[in-house]
Amino acid sequence: MGYPATARTTCPYCGVGCGVTVGVAPDGVKLSGDTLHPANFGRLCSKGSALGDTLDHEGRLLYPLVDGQRTSWDEALGQVARGFNKVIAEHGPDAVAFYVSGQILTEDYYVANKLMKGFIGSANIDTNSRLCMSTAVAAHKRAFGADAVPVCYEDIEEADLVVLVGSNYAWAHPVLYQRLAAAKKARPEMQVVVVDPRRTATCDIADLHLAIAPGADAYLFNGLLHYLRREDALDLPYVEAHVEGFAAAFAAARAVSSIPKVAQACGVPETQVSEFFRLYARTPRTVTIFSQGINQSSSGVDKANAIINVHLATGRIGRPGMGPFSVTGQPNAMGGREVGGLANQLAAHLDFSDAESINLVARFWNTSRIAQAPGLKAVDMFQAIAEGKIKAVWIMGTNPVVSLPDADKVRAALLGCELVVVSDCVQHTDTTACADILLPAMGWGEKDGTVTNSERRISRQRTLLPAAGEARADWWIITQVAQRMGYSEAFPYTRPAQIFREHARLSGFENRGERAFDISGLAELDDAGYDALQPVQWPVNSMSPDGTTRLFTDGRFFTPNGKARMVAVAPRLPAIATDADFPLVLNTGRIRDQWHTMTRTGKVPRLNAHLCEPFVQIHATDAQHQQLQDGELARLTSRHGTMLARVQVSEDQRPGSVFVPMHWNDAFAKSARVDALVAPITDPISGQPESKHAPVRVEPYRPAWQGFVLSRTRLDLADASYRACTLGSGYWRHEIAGEVLPDVWRDWVQAAAGNIGAPARLVDARQPGGHPSANWIEYRDAAMGRYRAACLQDGKLEVVFFIAPDQRLPEREWLGSLFAQPQLAAADLAGLLSARPPKGAVSDTGRIVCACNSVGEKTILHAIKAQGLQSIEAVGQCLKAGTGCGSCVPEIRRLLESAKK
Ligand code: SF4
């Protein structure tokens, strides 16, 4: 097949779903934001801008492997089909499971769901979107009768009040944040309120930040409902005409309704609660955005409904600039919802609640084997694997050994499972390490299909490049297995357009307007039409052939009587409280420049340079109480597991709470999987885990030595008790620590040199077998426990070690920059082991703040002070920092503020 010189496609990271224009030229890929795409109009964030740097084949799974041995596709597919059929024949269909991902495309999802629910006859297919937005799905269905997001992105810009609840929008949905920030700049009277226990980068544009106690959201919104009634700020005619359940919801809200009581329950000052309530009461055009802070909770569905209740009671829905808005984490979480990727859904927004829905899908698929009841949700599914009830599992495009709660148990479950199949584009992940059969899947830029973003907009991901090795599309892999399992007639697919048409036809099949998800208007697209498909928001049908910007404009909902439902919410605190052994609340979340388990973003040095180690952010009061110092290592322990992380003392953290990013895993660190600490507690309705509230203790971890190694190739350094490695520009950075001092430093260094893969090349020329051009220099101070060494080959720096008794070590930036030199200059060599750059050299830029232009924190601070810079614009003019994607603007503003102190 030929590949286009330029193509319009969609970013594969977050649920904003930005359009990307890619030009493929002999000298590489040129990538920019698609100016015509309505999600981003040309903007991209730091991660999206760096997509071009993730396309190499390093680390890719290139061909099928069975028990670690390369094999043919035919053999691997045959083994998967035979393995699943054998388990089904011996133990029934519920003894097998699929665990899929919001990263795969809608066409992949559709075929996987059809195979499991329609033909294997079990509903044991769930998705990692369970961890991200299944709570919002359940809340939408309770309130609207359908999993339908009412709003569009323009509503955020048109609102006069935007309330962000449990959402670090600036880092998790950066382009939407940029759109919001631009709207606020254009209309400064627009008000932004952030409700979040943590002061995040999103607070940069907030007029009010309510740092509520973790889990207290429902108290706040119940109190708001009550306040609005008292202030006569409800839209009672709208409620009368379009809503039911008001009386019960209002009665439930009464329990904690006065401002002092709400303030007490939320742990914030009464003045802040009053200010928020007054603002809400007087501002009709309100959008309330919520994401993981609401969803990842054992009472998340109730919290989401408490938010939706207020919008229904005020009639602030279905009109420009108004509505509750759940933003999804992943690029195709919505697509998965559309096809039934969740174990409790069927397909095309149907579910198992009535026999007629099951019958409808069975007739459409022409199957007599369709599942009759919901399957196991993610946490329960892995529990069933641990108990041996599920004996064969196929994991597609996700890394549950890192991302599921109680992650150590998940790993043990997979290691004990009879048959584990993993299809992925990456060879070495914590999950692929547990697989019996590995199937290479195409990655972004290779695959072809559709995704749906947070505002119901379907966009195309298009093929730009040939597949790596023998990688195949997920839909193709599933289709081939289905055929080998005996279902050839139902799985005839040879291209994604075929699958999309079938999916679109099913959405309209016997749909007389009762089902929100309807893209029957796209069911007759021919292949060329599918290729050319422009971004469009569903529903797309005969009534709305060009798509639908906003839902519920006529006040009709997808419930039997057409009325929306308010839900009586009795607020509950998180399932497990802190206690004397585990006194702090662990909150997990994303950082700005990494995506999920770093398999792609971890390939980009400028993204790694923002935050390059697993860290625990803790308030100064708690740090003092636990005798923790900024920059040292800490051990976090819960009832489920333990991890190590670097301490970051910060006033942004609410006392009593700590924050740890979710990204690090065994591929990049040792003992840094935060989900090993999270209890497998879930919301009883949605099954979404409580990933924002794990009681932990945090103690100093003071090993015998600490250090870092910068090396041209990646080292294993397995003996270190702590290890975090990231790719820099031309070198790998390894942060290490150990509990036992090596007897002979040189032995240790040589062992590491062996890890480089060419010991003979690097071992001291004075040693037998040493390469004559390899030259080790070293410095040791046994009394002080310091050791420093470097190896050069033909004058080029190969590796540099710095070991000390604690974390007080030199900065890494200048040392790292030396790897770009073909030969070290004499002045650089002179300062190498003292880490002192020659006069005039750019010595230490600090951690990277602006990833687009690689500008470090210290460089910015120095320029602010030396040149008296006063504004974001001035910093941009001076250093270009903040002039790219804009994701770093909140951090630059913080630096400007800190310089004033
Ligand atoms: Fe990709 Fe960033 Fe857009 Fe999300 S905001 S879709 S990560 S470019």
Short mmCIF file of C-alpha atoms in Angstrom, two decimals, residues 404-742:
data_model
loop_
_atom_site.label_atom_id
_atom_site.label_comp_id
_atom_site.label_asym_id
_atom_site.label_seq_id
_atom_site.Cartn_x
_atom_site.Cartn_y
_atom_site.Cartn_z
CA LEU A 404 -5.32 -1.76 38.41
CA PRO A 405 -5.63 -1.39 42.19
CA ASP A 406 -3.90 -3.99 44.34
CA ALA A 407 -1.50 -4.30 41.42
CA ASP A 408 0.79 -6.90 43.05
CA LYS A 409 -2.19 -9.25 43.32
CA VAL A 410 -3.05 -8.60 39.68
CA ARG A 411 0.45 -9.66 38.68
CA ALA A 412 0.21 -12.79 40.83
CA ALA A 413 -3.20 -13.58 39.30
CA LEU A 414 -1.83 -13.38 35.78
CA LEU A 415 1.24 -15.44 36.63
CA GLY A 416 -1.07 -18.15 37.96
CA CYS A 417 -3.51 -18.03 35.03
CA GLU A 418 -3.62 -20.96 32.61
CA LEU A 419 -3.52 -18.87 29.42
CA VAL A 420 -2.57 -15.20 29.20
CA VAL A 421 -2.61 -13.59 25.76
CA VAL A 422 -1.47 -9.99 25.37
CA SER A 423 -1.71 -7.98 22.18
CA ASP A 424 0.28 -4.77 22.42
CA CYS A 425 2.59 -2.62 20.37
CA VAL A 426 5.25 -2.64 23.12
CA GLN A 427 7.31 -5.72 23.91
CA HIS A 428 8.39 -5.17 27.48
CA THR A 429 5.75 -4.02 29.93
CA ASP A 430 4.88 -5.24 33.39
CA THR A 431 1.92 -7.07 31.80
CA THR A 432 3.63 -8.56 28.73
CA ALA A 433 6.06 -10.14 31.21
CA CYS A 434 3.14 -12.30 32.40
CA ALA A 435 2.00 -13.41 28.91
CA ASP A 436 2.13 -16.87 27.37
CA ILE A 437 1.33 -15.51 23.93
CA LEU A 438 2.30 -12.05 22.70
CA LEU A 439 0.67 -10.64 19.57
CA PRO A 440 2.20 -7.51 17.97
CA ALA A 441 -0.40 -4.80 17.44
CA MET A 442 -0.06 -1.74 15.23
CA GLY A 443 0.67 1.55 16.95
CA TRP A 444 -0.46 5.12 16.33
CA GLY A 445 0.34 6.20 12.79
CA GLU A 446 0.02 2.64 11.56
CA LYS A 447 -3.55 1.79 12.41
CA ASP A 448 -6.72 2.99 10.78
CA GLY A 449 -10.16 3.57 12.25
CA THR A 450 -12.21 5.93 14.37
CA VAL A 451 -12.19 7.33 17.91
CA THR A 452 -14.76 9.41 19.81
CA ASN A 453 -13.73 12.26 22.05
CA SER A 454 -15.32 13.73 25.18
CA GLU A 455 -17.87 15.82 23.25
CA ARG A 456 -19.22 12.80 21.27
CA ARG A 457 -17.12 13.74 18.24
CA ILE A 458 -16.10 10.85 16.02
CA SER A 459 -12.77 11.44 14.26
CA ARG A 460 -10.55 9.33 12.08
CA GLN A 461 -7.17 7.95 13.06
CA ARG A 462 -5.43 7.31 9.76
CA THR A 463 -2.54 5.20 8.57
CA LEU A 464 0.58 7.24 7.88
CA LEU A 465 3.36 4.69 8.04
CA PRO A 466 3.97 1.01 7.36
CA ALA A 467 3.47 -1.31 10.30
CA ALA A 468 6.46 -2.12 12.48
CA GLY A 469 7.70 -5.63 11.82
CA GLU A 470 4.78 -8.02 11.56
CA ALA A 471 2.38 -5.88 13.63
CA ARG A 472 -1.29 -6.11 12.66
CA ALA A 473 -4.43 -4.10 13.43
CA ASP A 474 -6.29 -5.20 16.56
CA TRP A 475 -9.53 -5.75 14.60
CA TRP A 476 -7.62 -8.04 12.22
CA ILE A 477 -6.10 -10.07 15.06
CA ILE A 478 -9.49 -10.53 16.76
CA THR A 479 -11.18 -11.37 13.46
CA GLN A 480 -8.56 -14.03 12.69
CA VAL A 481 -8.99 -15.61 16.11
CA ALA A 482 -12.80 -15.50 15.77
CA GLN A 483 -12.55 -17.29 12.43
CA ARG A 484 -10.30 -19.95 13.91
CA MET A 485 -12.72 -20.39 16.80
CA GLY A 486 -15.40 -21.32 14.25
CA TYR A 487 -17.19 -17.99 13.66
CA SER A 488 -16.03 -17.14 10.14
CA GLU A 489 -19.46 -16.18 8.86
CA ALA A 490 -20.01 -13.53 11.55
CA PHE A 491 -16.45 -12.20 11.25
CA PRO A 492 -15.81 -11.66 7.54
CA TYR A 493 -13.95 -8.37 8.02
CA THR A 494 -11.14 -7.39 5.73
CA ARG A 495 -11.02 -3.63 6.40
CA PRO A 496 -12.16 -1.24 9.15
CA ALA A 497 -14.74 0.55 6.96
CA GLN A 498 -16.76 -2.67 6.84
CA ILE A 499 -16.81 -2.86 10.63
CA PHE A 500 -17.72 0.80 11.01
CA ARG A 501 -20.70 0.41 8.67
CA GLU A 502 -21.97 -2.56 10.66
CA HIS A 503 -21.52 -0.65 13.92
CA ALA A 504 -23.41 2.33 12.45
CA ARG A 505 -26.22 0.07 11.18
CA LEU A 506 -26.60 -1.54 14.62
CA SER A 507 -26.91 1.90 16.24
CA GLY A 508 -29.93 2.60 14.05
CA PHE A 509 -31.38 -0.92 14.11
CA GLU A 510 -34.94 -0.71 15.45
CA ASN A 511 -33.95 2.61 17.03
CA ARG A 512 -37.06 4.77 16.93
CA GLY A 513 -35.42 7.63 18.73
CA GLU A 514 -35.29 5.75 22.06
CA ARG A 515 -31.52 5.31 22.00
CA ALA A 516 -29.20 8.30 22.19
CA PHE A 517 -26.37 6.68 20.31
CA ASP A 518 -27.44 6.68 16.68
CA ILE A 519 -24.99 7.06 13.81
CA SER A 520 -27.22 5.39 11.25
CA GLY A 521 -26.58 8.42 9.04
CA LEU A 522 -23.09 7.03 8.48
CA ALA A 523 -24.16 3.43 7.82
CA GLU A 524 -24.02 3.76 4.05
CA LEU A 525 -20.59 5.37 3.82
CA ASP A 526 -18.56 3.69 1.13
CA ASP A 527 -14.87 3.07 1.67
CA ALA A 528 -13.92 6.41 0.12
CA GLY A 529 -16.48 8.19 2.30
CA TYR A 530 -15.08 6.45 5.38
CA ASP A 531 -11.56 7.48 4.41
CA ALA A 532 -12.69 11.07 4.01
CA LEU A 533 -14.93 11.15 7.10
CA GLN A 534 -14.79 14.55 8.80
CA PRO A 535 -15.06 14.95 12.58
CA VAL A 536 -18.74 14.73 13.50
CA GLN A 537 -20.71 14.63 16.77
CA TRP A 538 -23.29 11.93 17.29
CA PRO A 539 -26.21 11.46 16.93
CA VAL A 540 -25.86 11.45 13.13
CA ASN A 541 -29.13 10.23 11.61
CA SER A 542 -31.90 11.29 9.27
CA MET A 543 -32.97 14.01 11.74
CA SER A 544 -29.42 15.32 12.20
CA PRO A 545 -27.42 14.33 9.13
CA ASP A 546 -24.57 16.70 10.02
CA GLY A 547 -24.35 15.59 13.62
CA THR A 548 -25.54 17.11 16.87
CA THR A 549 -23.73 19.82 18.77
CA ARG A 550 -25.62 19.63 22.02
CA LEU A 551 -28.20 17.25 23.48
CA PHE A 552 -31.47 17.76 25.35
CA THR A 553 -32.19 21.10 23.71
CA ASP A 554 -35.89 20.22 23.66
CA GLY A 555 -35.96 19.12 27.31
CA ARG A 556 -36.57 15.49 26.32
CA PHE A 557 -34.39 12.76 27.76
CA PHE A 558 -33.96 9.06 26.99
CA THR A 559 -36.03 7.78 29.89
CA PRO A 560 -39.36 6.02 29.31
CA ASN A 561 -41.37 9.18 30.09
CA GLY A 562 -38.85 11.53 28.51
CA LYS A 563 -38.08 13.26 31.81
CA ALA A 564 -34.62 13.53 33.35
CA ARG A 565 -34.19 12.02 36.80
CA MET A 566 -32.78 13.76 39.82
CA VAL A 567 -31.24 11.24 42.22
CA ALA A 568 -31.49 11.34 46.01
CA VAL A 569 -27.87 11.45 47.14
CA ALA A 570 -26.82 10.66 50.69
CA PRO A 571 -23.13 11.67 50.76
CA ARG A 572 -20.70 8.98 51.90
CA LEU A 573 -17.09 9.42 52.82
CA PRO A 574 -14.41 7.18 51.23
CA ALA A 575 -14.68 3.50 52.08
CA ILE A 576 -11.51 3.21 54.13
CA ALA A 577 -10.62 5.87 56.65
CA THR A 578 -7.12 6.80 57.72
CA ASP A 579 -5.93 5.56 61.10
CA ALA A 580 -2.87 5.70 63.31
CA ASP A 581 -0.96 3.20 61.15
CA PHE A 582 -1.92 4.76 57.85
CA PRO A 583 -2.56 8.42 58.65
CA LEU A 584 -2.36 10.05 55.23
CA VAL A 585 -4.67 9.94 52.20
CA LEU A 586 -2.93 8.92 48.99
CA ASN A 587 -4.28 10.58 45.85
CA THR A 588 -3.06 9.32 42.46
CA GLY A 589 -3.13 11.13 39.13
CA ARG A 590 -1.44 12.27 35.96
CA ILE A 591 1.52 14.56 35.38
CA ARG A 592 1.76 17.00 32.50
CA ASP A 593 4.16 15.33 30.11
CA GLN A 594 3.65 11.59 30.56
CA TRP A 595 0.92 9.36 29.32
CA HIS A 596 -0.26 6.26 31.18
CA THR A 597 2.63 3.81 31.72
CA MET A 598 5.12 5.89 29.68
CA THR A 599 5.57 3.36 26.89
CA ARG A 600 5.39 6.17 24.28
CA THR A 601 6.00 9.48 26.08
CA GLY A 602 8.95 7.86 27.88
CA LYS A 603 10.72 7.81 24.51
CA VAL A 604 10.89 11.61 24.33
CA PRO A 605 13.74 13.25 26.27
CA ARG A 606 12.07 16.65 26.48
CA LEU A 607 8.94 15.11 28.01
CA ASN A 608 11.01 13.12 30.49
CA ALA A 609 12.83 16.24 31.62
CA HIS A 610 9.79 17.85 33.24
CA LEU A 611 9.42 15.41 36.14
CA CYS A 612 11.91 12.58 35.84
CA GLU A 613 11.37 10.49 38.96
CA PRO A 614 8.42 9.03 40.83
CA PHE A 615 7.60 11.51 43.57
CA VAL A 616 5.35 11.96 46.54
CA GLN A 617 4.03 15.46 47.04
CA ILE A 618 3.38 16.22 50.71
CA HIS A 619 2.46 19.29 52.73
CA ALA A 620 5.22 20.82 54.85
CA THR A 621 3.35 20.10 58.08
CA ASP A 622 3.08 16.40 57.29
CA ALA A 623 6.65 16.29 56.04
CA GLN A 624 7.83 17.76 59.31
CA HIS A 625 5.70 15.35 61.28
CA GLN A 626 7.12 12.39 59.39
CA GLN A 627 10.65 13.88 59.48
CA LEU A 628 10.81 13.99 55.73
CA GLN A 629 13.00 16.42 53.85
CA ASP A 630 12.43 17.78 50.40
CA GLY A 631 14.43 15.81 47.83
CA GLU A 632 15.07 12.74 49.91
CA LEU A 633 13.57 9.32 49.30
CA ALA A 634 10.50 8.05 51.09
CA ARG A 635 8.80 4.73 51.46
CA LEU A 636 5.01 4.70 51.14
CA THR A 637 3.15 1.80 52.67
CA SER A 638 -0.49 0.83 52.63
CA ARG A 639 -2.27 -2.34 53.70
CA HIS A 640 -1.76 -3.61 50.15
CA GLY A 641 1.74 -2.71 49.10
CA THR A 642 4.72 -0.47 49.24
CA MET A 643 6.69 1.86 46.95
CA LEU A 644 9.59 4.30 46.94
CA ALA A 645 9.42 7.88 45.71
CA ARG A 646 11.28 11.19 45.93
CA VAL A 647 9.81 13.65 48.45
CA GLN A 648 8.42 16.89 47.08
CA VAL A 649 7.35 19.20 49.90
CA SER A 650 4.65 21.54 48.66
CA GLU A 651 2.11 23.97 50.00
CA ASP A 652 -0.13 22.86 47.11
CA GLN A 653 -0.95 19.73 48.99
CA ARG A 654 -3.73 19.72 51.55
CA PRO A 655 -2.44 18.68 55.00
CA GLY A 656 -3.28 15.03 55.55
CA SER A 657 -3.11 14.17 51.84
CA VAL A 658 -0.27 13.16 49.56
CA PHE A 659 -0.14 12.89 45.79
CA VAL A 660 1.78 10.34 43.71
CA PRO A 661 1.73 10.13 39.92
CA MET A 662 0.30 7.00 38.34
CA HIS A 663 2.82 6.59 35.50
CA TRP A 664 5.89 4.85 36.88
CA ASN A 665 6.23 1.09 36.57
CA ASP A 666 8.85 -1.63 36.53
CA ALA A 667 9.95 -0.75 33.02
CA PHE A 668 11.18 2.66 34.24
CA ALA A 669 11.68 2.26 37.97
CA LYS A 670 11.98 -0.18 40.79
CA SER A 671 9.28 -0.27 43.42
CA ALA A 672 7.28 2.66 42.04
CA ARG A 673 3.91 1.21 40.99
CA VAL A 674 1.53 3.36 42.99
CA ASP A 675 -1.48 1.14 42.29
CA ALA A 676 0.18 -1.58 44.34
CA LEU A 677 -0.90 0.57 47.31
CA VAL A 678 -4.50 1.15 46.25
CA ALA A 679 -7.23 -1.06 47.73
CA PRO A 680 -9.54 -2.88 45.30
CA ILE A 681 -12.53 -0.92 46.62
CA THR A 682 -15.02 0.13 43.96
CA ASP A 683 -18.18 2.14 43.54
CA PRO A 684 -21.08 -0.30 44.02
CA ILE A 685 -22.86 0.89 40.88
CA SER A 686 -20.08 1.65 38.41
CA GLY A 687 -17.38 -0.72 39.65
CA GLN A 688 -14.81 2.08 39.32
CA PRO A 689 -11.97 1.81 41.84
CA GLU A 690 -11.35 4.36 44.56
CA SER A 691 -7.97 5.39 43.19
CA LYS A 692 -8.03 8.82 44.85
CA HIS A 693 -8.20 7.69 48.44
CA ALA A 694 -5.83 5.08 49.83
CA PRO A 695 -4.73 5.40 53.47
CA VAL A 696 -0.93 5.23 53.63
CA ARG A 697 2.02 6.10 55.79
CA VAL A 698 5.06 7.87 54.41
CA GLU A 699 8.43 7.38 56.09
CA PRO A 700 11.95 8.45 55.26
CA TYR A 701 13.86 5.89 53.25
CA ARG A 702 17.52 6.48 54.01
CA PRO A 703 19.63 3.92 52.19
CA ALA A 704 23.38 3.44 52.68
CA TRP A 705 24.13 5.33 49.50
CA GLN A 706 22.46 7.29 46.72
CA GLY A 707 23.64 8.30 43.33
CA PHE A 708 23.07 8.63 39.65
CA VAL A 709 24.54 7.17 36.52
CA LEU A 710 24.37 8.82 33.14
CA SER A 711 25.24 6.42 30.35
CA ARG A 712 25.05 6.23 26.61
CA THR A 713 23.02 3.01 26.84
CA ARG A 714 20.45 1.85 29.30
CA LEU A 715 21.77 -0.06 32.32
CA ASP A 716 20.02 -2.72 34.30
CA LEU A 717 21.48 -1.83 37.73
CA ALA A 718 19.39 -4.60 39.23
CA ASP A 719 21.29 -4.54 42.54
CA ALA A 720 20.16 -1.04 43.40
CA SER A 721 17.32 -1.00 45.93
CA TYR A 722 15.88 2.12 44.29
CA ARG A 723 16.13 2.85 40.59
CA ALA A 724 14.39 5.26 38.22
CA CYS A 725 15.62 5.65 34.69
CA THR A 726 14.64 8.08 31.96
CA LEU A 727 15.88 8.80 28.50
CA GLY A 728 17.72 12.09 28.10
CA SER A 729 19.14 13.58 24.91
CA GLY A 730 21.72 11.01 23.88
CA TYR A 731 21.96 9.35 27.28
CA TRP A 732 20.02 7.43 29.90
CA ARG A 733 19.68 8.92 33.36
CA HIS A 734 19.54 6.42 36.22
CA GLU A 735 18.74 7.61 39.72
CA ILE A 736 19.81 4.89 42.13
CA ALA A 737 20.17 4.04 45.79
CA GLY A 738 21.33 0.99 47.69
CA GLU A 739 21.23 -0.47 51.15
CA VAL A 740 24.62 -2.17 51.08
CA LEU A 741 27.83 -0.40 50.20
CA PRO A 742 29.71 -2.39 47.57
#
